PDB file of C-alpha atoms in Angstrom:
ATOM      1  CA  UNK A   1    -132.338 -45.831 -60.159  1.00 92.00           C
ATOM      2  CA  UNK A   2    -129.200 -47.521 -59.210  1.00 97.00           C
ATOM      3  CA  UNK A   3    -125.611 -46.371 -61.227  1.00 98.00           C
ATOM      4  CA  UNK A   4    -125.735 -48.680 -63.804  1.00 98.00           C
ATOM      5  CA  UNK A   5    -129.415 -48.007 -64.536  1.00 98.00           C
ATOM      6  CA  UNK A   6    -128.729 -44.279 -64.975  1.00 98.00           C
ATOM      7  CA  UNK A   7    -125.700 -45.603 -67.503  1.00 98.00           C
ATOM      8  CA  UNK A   8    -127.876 -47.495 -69.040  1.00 98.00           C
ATOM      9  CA  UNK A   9    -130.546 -45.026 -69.717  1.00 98.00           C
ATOM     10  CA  UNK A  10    -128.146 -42.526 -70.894  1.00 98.00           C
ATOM     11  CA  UNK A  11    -126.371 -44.195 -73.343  1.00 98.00           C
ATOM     12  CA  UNK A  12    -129.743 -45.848 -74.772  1.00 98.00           C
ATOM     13  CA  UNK A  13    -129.531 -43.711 -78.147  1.00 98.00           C
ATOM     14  CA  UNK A  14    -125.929 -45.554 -78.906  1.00 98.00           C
ATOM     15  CA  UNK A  15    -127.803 -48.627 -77.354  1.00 98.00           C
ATOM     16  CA  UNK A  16    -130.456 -48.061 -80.085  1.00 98.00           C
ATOM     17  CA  UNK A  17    -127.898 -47.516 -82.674  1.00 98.00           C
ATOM     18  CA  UNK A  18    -126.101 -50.445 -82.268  1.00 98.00           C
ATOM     19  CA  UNK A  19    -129.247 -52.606 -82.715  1.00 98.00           C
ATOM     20  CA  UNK A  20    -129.877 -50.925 -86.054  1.00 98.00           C
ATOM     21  CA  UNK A  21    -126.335 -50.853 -87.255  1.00 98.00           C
ATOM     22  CA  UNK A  22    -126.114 -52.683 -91.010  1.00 98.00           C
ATOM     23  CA  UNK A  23    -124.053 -55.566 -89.632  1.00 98.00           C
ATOM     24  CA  UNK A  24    -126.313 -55.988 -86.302  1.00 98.00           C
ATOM     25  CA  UNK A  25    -129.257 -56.430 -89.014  1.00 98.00           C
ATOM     26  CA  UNK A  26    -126.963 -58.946 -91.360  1.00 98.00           C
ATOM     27  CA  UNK A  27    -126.790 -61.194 -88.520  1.00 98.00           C
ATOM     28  CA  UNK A  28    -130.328 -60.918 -87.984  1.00 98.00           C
ATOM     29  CA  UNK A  29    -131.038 -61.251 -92.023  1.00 97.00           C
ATOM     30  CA  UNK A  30    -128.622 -63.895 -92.477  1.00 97.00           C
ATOM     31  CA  UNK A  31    -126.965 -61.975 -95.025  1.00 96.00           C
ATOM     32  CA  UNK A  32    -123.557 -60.545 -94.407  1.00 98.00           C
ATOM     33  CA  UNK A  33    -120.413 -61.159 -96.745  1.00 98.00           C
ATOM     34  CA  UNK A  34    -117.690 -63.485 -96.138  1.00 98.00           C
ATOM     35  CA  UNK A  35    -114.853 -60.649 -95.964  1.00 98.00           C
ATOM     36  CA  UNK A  36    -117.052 -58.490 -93.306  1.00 98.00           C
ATOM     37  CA  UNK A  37    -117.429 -61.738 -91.245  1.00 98.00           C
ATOM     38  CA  UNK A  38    -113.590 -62.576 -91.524  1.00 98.00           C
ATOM     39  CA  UNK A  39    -112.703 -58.895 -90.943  1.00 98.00           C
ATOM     40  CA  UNK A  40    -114.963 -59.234 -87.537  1.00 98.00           C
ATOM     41  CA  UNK A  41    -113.257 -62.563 -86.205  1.00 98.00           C
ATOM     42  CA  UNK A  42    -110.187 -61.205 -86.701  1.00 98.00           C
ATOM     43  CA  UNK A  43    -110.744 -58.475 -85.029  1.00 98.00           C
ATOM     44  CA  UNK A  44    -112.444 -59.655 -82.213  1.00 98.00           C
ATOM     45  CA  UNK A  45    -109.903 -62.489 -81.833  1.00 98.00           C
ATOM     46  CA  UNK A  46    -107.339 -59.965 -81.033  1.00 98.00           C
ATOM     47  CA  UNK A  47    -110.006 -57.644 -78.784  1.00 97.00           C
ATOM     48  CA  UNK A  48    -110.590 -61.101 -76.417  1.00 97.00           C
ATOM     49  CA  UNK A  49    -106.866 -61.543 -75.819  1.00 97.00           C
ATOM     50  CA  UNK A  50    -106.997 -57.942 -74.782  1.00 97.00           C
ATOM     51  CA  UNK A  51    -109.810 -58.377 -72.989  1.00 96.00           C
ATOM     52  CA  UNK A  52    -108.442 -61.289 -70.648  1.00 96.00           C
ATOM     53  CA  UNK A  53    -105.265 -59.517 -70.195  1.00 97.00           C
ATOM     54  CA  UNK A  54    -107.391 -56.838 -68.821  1.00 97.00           C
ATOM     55  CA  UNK A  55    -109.143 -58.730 -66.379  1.00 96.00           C
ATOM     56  CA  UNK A  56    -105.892 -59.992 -65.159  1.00 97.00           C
ATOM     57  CA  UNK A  57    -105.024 -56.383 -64.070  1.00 97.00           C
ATOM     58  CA  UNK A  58    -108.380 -56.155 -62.861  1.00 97.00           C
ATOM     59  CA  UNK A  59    -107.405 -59.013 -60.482  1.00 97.00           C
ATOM     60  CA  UNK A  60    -104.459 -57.591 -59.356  1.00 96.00           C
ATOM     61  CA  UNK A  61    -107.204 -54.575 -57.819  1.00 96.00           C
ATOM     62  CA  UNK A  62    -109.194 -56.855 -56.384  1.00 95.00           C
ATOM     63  CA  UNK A  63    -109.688 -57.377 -52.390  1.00 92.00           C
ATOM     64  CA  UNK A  64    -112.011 -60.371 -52.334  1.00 93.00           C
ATOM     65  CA  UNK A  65    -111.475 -63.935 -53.373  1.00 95.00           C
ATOM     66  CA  UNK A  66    -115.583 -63.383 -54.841  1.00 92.00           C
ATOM     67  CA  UNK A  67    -114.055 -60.356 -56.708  1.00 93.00           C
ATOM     68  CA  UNK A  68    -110.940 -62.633 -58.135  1.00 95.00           C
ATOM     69  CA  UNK A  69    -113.202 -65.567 -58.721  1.00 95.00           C
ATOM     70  CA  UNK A  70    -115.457 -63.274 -61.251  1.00 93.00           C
ATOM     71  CA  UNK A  71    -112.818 -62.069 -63.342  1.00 95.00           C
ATOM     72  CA  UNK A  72    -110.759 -65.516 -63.052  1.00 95.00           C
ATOM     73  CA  UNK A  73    -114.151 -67.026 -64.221  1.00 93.00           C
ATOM     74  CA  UNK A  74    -114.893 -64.505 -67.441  1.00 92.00           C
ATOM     75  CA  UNK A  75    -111.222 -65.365 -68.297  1.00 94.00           C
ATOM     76  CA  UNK A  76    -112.004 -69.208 -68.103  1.00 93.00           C
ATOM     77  CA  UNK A  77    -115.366 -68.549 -70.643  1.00 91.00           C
ATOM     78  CA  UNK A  78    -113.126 -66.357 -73.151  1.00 93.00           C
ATOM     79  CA  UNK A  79    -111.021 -68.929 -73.348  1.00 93.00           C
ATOM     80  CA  UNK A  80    -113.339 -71.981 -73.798  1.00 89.00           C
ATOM     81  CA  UNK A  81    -116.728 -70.645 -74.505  1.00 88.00           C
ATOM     82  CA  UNK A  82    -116.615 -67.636 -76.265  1.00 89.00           C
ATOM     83  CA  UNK A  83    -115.023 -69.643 -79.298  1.00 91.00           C
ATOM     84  CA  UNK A  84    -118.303 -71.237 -80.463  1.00 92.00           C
ATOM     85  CA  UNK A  85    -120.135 -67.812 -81.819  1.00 95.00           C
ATOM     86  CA  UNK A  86    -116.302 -67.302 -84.146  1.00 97.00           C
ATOM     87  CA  UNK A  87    -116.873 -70.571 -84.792  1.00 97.00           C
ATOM     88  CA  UNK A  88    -120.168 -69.902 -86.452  1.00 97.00           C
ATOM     89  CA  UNK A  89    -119.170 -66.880 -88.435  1.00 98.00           C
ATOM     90  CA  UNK A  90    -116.263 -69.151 -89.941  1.00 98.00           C
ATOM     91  CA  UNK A  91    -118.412 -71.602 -91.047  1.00 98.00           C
ATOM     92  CA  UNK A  92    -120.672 -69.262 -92.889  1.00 98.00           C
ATOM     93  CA  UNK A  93    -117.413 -67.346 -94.536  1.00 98.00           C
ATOM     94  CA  UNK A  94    -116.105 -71.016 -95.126  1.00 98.00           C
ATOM     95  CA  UNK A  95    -112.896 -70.520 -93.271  1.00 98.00           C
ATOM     96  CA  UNK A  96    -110.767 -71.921 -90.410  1.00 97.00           C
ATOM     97  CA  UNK A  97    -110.917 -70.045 -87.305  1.00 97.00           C
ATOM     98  CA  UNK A  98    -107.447 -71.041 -86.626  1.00 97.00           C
ATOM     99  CA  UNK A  99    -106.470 -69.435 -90.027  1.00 97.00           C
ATOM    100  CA  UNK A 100    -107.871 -65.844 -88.628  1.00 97.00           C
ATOM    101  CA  UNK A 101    -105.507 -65.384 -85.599  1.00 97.00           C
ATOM    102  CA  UNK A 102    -102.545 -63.371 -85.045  1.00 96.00           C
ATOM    103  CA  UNK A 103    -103.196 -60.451 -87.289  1.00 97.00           C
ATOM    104  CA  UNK A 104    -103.134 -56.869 -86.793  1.00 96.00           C
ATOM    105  CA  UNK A 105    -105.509 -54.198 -85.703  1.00 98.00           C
ATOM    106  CA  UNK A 106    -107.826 -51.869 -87.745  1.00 98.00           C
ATOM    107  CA  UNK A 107    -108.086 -48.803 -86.296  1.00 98.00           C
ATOM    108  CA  UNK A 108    -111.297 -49.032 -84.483  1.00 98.00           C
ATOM    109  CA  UNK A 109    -110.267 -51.814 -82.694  1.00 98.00           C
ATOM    110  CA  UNK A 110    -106.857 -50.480 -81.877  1.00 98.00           C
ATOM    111  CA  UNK A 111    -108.677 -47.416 -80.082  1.00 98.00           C
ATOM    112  CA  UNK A 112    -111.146 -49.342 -78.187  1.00 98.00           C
ATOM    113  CA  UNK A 113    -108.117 -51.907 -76.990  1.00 98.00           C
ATOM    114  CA  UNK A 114    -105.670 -48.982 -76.365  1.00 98.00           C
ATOM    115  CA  UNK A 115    -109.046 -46.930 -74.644  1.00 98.00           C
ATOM    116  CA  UNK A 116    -109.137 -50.274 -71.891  1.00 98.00           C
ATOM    117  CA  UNK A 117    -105.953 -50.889 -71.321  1.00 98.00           C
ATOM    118  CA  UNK A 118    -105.289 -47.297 -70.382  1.00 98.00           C
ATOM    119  CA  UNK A 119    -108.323 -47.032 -67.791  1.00 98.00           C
ATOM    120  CA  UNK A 120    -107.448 -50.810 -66.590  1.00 98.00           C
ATOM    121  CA  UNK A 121    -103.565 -49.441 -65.539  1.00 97.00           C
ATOM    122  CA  UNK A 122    -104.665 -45.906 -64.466  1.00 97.00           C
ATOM    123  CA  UNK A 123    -108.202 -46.398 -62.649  1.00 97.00           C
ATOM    124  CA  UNK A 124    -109.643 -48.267 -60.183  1.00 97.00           C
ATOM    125  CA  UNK A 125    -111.791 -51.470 -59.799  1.00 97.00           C
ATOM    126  CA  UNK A 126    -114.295 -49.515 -60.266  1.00 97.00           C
ATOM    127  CA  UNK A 127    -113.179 -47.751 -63.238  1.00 98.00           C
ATOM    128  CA  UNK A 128    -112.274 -51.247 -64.995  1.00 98.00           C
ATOM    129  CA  UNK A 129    -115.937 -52.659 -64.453  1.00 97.00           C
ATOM    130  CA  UNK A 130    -117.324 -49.480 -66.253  1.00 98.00           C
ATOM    131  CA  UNK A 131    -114.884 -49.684 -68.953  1.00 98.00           C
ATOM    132  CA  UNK A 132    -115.649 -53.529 -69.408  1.00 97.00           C
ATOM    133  CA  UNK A 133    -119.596 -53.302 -68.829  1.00 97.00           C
ATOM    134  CA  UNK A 134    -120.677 -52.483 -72.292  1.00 98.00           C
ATOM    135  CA  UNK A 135    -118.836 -55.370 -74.386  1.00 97.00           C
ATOM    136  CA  UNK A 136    -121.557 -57.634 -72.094  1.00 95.00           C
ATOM    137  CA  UNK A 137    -124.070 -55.526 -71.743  1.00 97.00           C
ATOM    138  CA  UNK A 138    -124.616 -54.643 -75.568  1.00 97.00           C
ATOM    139  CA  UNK A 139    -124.192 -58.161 -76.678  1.00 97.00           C
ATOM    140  CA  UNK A 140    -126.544 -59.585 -74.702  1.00 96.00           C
ATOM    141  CA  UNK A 141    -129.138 -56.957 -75.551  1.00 97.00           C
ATOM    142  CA  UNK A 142    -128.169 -57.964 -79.179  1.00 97.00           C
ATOM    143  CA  UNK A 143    -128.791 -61.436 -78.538  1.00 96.00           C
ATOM    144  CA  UNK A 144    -132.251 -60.974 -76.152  1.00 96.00           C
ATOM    145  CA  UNK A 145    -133.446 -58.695 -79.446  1.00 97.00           C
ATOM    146  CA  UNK A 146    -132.607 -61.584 -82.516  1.00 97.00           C
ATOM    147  CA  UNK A 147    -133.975 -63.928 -80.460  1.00 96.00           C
ATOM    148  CA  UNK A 148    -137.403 -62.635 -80.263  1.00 96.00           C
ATOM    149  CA  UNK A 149    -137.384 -60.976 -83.622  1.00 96.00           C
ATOM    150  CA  UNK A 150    -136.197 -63.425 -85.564  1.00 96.00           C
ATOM    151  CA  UNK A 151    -136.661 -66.506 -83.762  1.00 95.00           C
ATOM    152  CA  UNK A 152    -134.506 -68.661 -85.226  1.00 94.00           C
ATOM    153  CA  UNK A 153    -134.596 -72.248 -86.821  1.00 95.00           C
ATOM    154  CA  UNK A 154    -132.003 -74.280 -87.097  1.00 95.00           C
ATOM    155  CA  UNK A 155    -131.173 -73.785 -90.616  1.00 96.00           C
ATOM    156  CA  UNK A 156    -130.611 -69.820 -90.018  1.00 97.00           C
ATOM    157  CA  UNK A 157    -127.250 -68.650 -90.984  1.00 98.00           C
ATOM    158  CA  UNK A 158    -126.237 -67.550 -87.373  1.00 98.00           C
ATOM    159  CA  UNK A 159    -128.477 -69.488 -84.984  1.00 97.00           C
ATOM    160  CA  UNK A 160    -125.672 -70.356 -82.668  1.00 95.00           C
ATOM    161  CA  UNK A 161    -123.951 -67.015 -82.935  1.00 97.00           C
ATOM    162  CA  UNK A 162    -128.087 -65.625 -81.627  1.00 97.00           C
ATOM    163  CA  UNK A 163    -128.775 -68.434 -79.310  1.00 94.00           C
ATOM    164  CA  UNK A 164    -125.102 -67.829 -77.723  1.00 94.00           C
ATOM    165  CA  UNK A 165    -125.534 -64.673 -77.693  1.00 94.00           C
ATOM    166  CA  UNK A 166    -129.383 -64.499 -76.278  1.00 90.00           C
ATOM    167  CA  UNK A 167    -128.769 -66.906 -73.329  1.00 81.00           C
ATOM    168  CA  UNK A 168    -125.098 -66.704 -72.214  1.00 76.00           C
ATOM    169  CA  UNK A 169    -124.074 -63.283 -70.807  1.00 70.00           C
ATOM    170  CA  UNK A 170    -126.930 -62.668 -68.696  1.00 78.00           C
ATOM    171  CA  UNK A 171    -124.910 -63.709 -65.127  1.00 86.00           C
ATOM    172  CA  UNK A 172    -121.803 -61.870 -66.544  1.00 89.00           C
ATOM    173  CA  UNK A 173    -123.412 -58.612 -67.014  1.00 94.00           C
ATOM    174  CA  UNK A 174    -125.633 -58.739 -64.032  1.00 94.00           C
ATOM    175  CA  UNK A 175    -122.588 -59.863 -61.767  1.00 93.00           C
ATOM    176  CA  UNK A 176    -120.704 -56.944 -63.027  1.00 95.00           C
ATOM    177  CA  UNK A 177    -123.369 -54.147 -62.618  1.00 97.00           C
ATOM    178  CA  UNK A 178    -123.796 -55.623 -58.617  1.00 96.00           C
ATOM    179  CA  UNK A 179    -120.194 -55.572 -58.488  1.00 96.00           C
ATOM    180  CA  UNK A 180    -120.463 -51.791 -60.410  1.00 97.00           C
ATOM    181  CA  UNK A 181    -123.614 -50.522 -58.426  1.00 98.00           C
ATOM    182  CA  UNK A 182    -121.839 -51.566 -55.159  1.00 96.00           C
ATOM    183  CA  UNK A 183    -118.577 -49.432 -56.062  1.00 96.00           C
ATOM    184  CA  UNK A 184    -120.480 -46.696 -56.819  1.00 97.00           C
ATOM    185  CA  UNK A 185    -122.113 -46.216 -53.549  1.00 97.00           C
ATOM    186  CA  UNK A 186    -118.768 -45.242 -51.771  1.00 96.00           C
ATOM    187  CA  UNK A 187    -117.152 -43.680 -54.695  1.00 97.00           C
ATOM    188  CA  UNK A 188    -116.373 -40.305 -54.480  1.00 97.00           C
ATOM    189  CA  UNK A 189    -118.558 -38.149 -56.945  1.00 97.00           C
ATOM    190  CA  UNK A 190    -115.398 -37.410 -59.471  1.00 98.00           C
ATOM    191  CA  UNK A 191    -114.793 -41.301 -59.380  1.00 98.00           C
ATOM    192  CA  UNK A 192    -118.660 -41.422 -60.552  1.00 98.00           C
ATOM    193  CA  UNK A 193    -117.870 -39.158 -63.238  1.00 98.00           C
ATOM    194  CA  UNK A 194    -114.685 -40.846 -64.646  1.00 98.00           C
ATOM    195  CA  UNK A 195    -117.069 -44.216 -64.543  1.00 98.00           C
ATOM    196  CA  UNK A 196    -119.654 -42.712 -66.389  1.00 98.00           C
ATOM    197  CA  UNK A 197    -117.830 -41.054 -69.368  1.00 98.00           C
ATOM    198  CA  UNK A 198    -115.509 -44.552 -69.856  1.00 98.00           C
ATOM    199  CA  UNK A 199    -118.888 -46.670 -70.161  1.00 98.00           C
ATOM    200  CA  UNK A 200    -119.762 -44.212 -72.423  1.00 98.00           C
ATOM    201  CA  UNK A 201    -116.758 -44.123 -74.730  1.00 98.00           C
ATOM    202  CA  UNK A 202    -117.116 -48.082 -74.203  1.00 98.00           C
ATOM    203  CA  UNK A 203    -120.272 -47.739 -75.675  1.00 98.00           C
ATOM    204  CA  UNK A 204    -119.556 -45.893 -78.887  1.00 98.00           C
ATOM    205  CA  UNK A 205    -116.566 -47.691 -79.542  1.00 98.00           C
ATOM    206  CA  UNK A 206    -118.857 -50.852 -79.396  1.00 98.00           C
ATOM    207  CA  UNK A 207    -120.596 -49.214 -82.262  1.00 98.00           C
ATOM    208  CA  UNK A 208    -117.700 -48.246 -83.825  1.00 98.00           C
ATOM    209  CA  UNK A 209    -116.389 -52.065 -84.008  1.00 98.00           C
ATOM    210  CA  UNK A 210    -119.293 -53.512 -85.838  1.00 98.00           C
ATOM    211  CA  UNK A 211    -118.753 -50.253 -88.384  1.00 98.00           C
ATOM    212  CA  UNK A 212    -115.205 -51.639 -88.768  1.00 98.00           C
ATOM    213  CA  UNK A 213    -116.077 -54.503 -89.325  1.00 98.00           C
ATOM    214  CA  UNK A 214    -119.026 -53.589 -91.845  1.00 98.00           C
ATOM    215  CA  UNK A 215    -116.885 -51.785 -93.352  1.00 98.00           C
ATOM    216  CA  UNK A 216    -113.634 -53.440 -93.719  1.00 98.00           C
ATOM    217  CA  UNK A 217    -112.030 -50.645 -92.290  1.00 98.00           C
ATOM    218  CA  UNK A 218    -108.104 -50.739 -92.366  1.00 97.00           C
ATOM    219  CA  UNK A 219    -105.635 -48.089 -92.122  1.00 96.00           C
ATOM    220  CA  UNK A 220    -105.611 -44.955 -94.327  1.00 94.00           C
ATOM    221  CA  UNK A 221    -102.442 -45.342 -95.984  1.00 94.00           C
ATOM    222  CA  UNK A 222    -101.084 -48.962 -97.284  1.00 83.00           C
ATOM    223  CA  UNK A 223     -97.459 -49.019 -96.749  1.00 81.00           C
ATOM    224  CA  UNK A 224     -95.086 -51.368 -98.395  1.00 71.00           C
ATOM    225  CA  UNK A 225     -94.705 -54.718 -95.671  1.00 61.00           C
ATOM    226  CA  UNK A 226     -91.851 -56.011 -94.138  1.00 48.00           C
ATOM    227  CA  UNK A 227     -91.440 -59.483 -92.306  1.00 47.00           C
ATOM    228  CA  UNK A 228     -90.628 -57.410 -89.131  1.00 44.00           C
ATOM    229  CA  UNK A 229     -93.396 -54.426 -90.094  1.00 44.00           C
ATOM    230  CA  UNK A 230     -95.568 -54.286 -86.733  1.00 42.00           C
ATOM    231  CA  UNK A 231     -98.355 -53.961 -89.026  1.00 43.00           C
ATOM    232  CA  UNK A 232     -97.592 -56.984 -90.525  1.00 51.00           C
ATOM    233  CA  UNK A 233     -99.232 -60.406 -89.270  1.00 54.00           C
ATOM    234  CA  UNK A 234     -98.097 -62.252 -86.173  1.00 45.00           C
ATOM    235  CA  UNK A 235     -96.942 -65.551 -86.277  1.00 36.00           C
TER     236      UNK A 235
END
């Protein structure tokens, strides 16, 4: 089996989990509430924007103008693609996307951002592609699965979020395992092992983000909010 194969098949139980998770099975049922699906946009809102800052250091690792072009490319579809499927949750909740920006991070998301960043300023190329791989990877899966199960019409609640979903990340997540597998090869075997065990943190925090998200998760403690609180929302 190639690397990402053998990632693949050992993080297939979180896989699994993921594709049962409550929220998962919402989208599929059509039947999620409006605060779970505004608690999700905003979340992921603010997980993109980290995201596309990480590819940018990714680029700065880079030695090929194919390399570049990839990440330069993913940046391009964050920016004017991967809109639509927030677009489609806002519609359901019956809210503005524009009105979900800007505000601050539960503490799921915080630890997956925080989890990236810190691998995309300390590893290597390498290291960044494993880190990245499962945000892809999983949704895609997601999408492949609701399309087939659920097959659905027009009139489903989350069509376009599925069909996006189902269809769209299959040359990203290929194009990064090549890119992946190809590292691997030449990496040295404690390299391998730093790869492995941030795909699989990548992985559970994955799951972790649709439980925040399920579950409206904010921090413990509610303080008292001041116009120039951190916690407080951006403008």
């Amino acid at each position: 089996m190639s690397f990402t194969q053998t990632l693949r098949q050992r993080a297939d139980e979180v896989f699994e989990a993921i594709f049962e998770h409550p929220f998962v099975r919402g989208i599929a049922d059509g039947n999620l509430q409006k605060e779970q699906l505004i608690h999700y946009v905003k979340q992921d809102y603010e997980y993109l924007n980290a995201y596309m800052r990480i590819y940018g250091i990714a680029i700065s690792k880079c030695e090929s103008r194919g390399d570049i072009a990839l990440f330069n490319e993913q940046i391009s579809f964050i920016l004017n693609s991967e809109i639509h499927p927030h677009q489609n949750f806002c519609a359901v909740a019956g809210v503005r996307f524009e009105d979900l920006q800007g505000f601050p991070l539960a503490p799921s998301a915080h630890h997956y951002i925080r989890h990236m960043l810190t691998v995309a300023h300390e590893g290597s190329l390498g290291e960044i592609l494993a880190v990245l791989l499962p945000c892809p990877w999983t949704y895609l899966e997601i999408g492949r699965k609701l399309l087939a199960e659920v097959r659905p019409a027009p009139e489903h609640p989350f069509h376009d979020w599925i069909q996006f979903y189902g269809g769209r990340l299959t040359d990203v997540t290929q194009r990064f395992r090549d890119v992946l597998d190809q590292w691997a090869e030449t990496a040295a075997e404690a390299e391998r092992r730093r790869m492995e065990e941030h795909f699989m943190q990548s992985c559970q925090l994955e799951y972790l983000f649709w439980d925040m998200a399920y579950k409206l998760e904010e921090w413990p403690v509610q303080t008292g909010r001041r116009s120039d609180d951190p916690l407080s929302r951006a403008n």
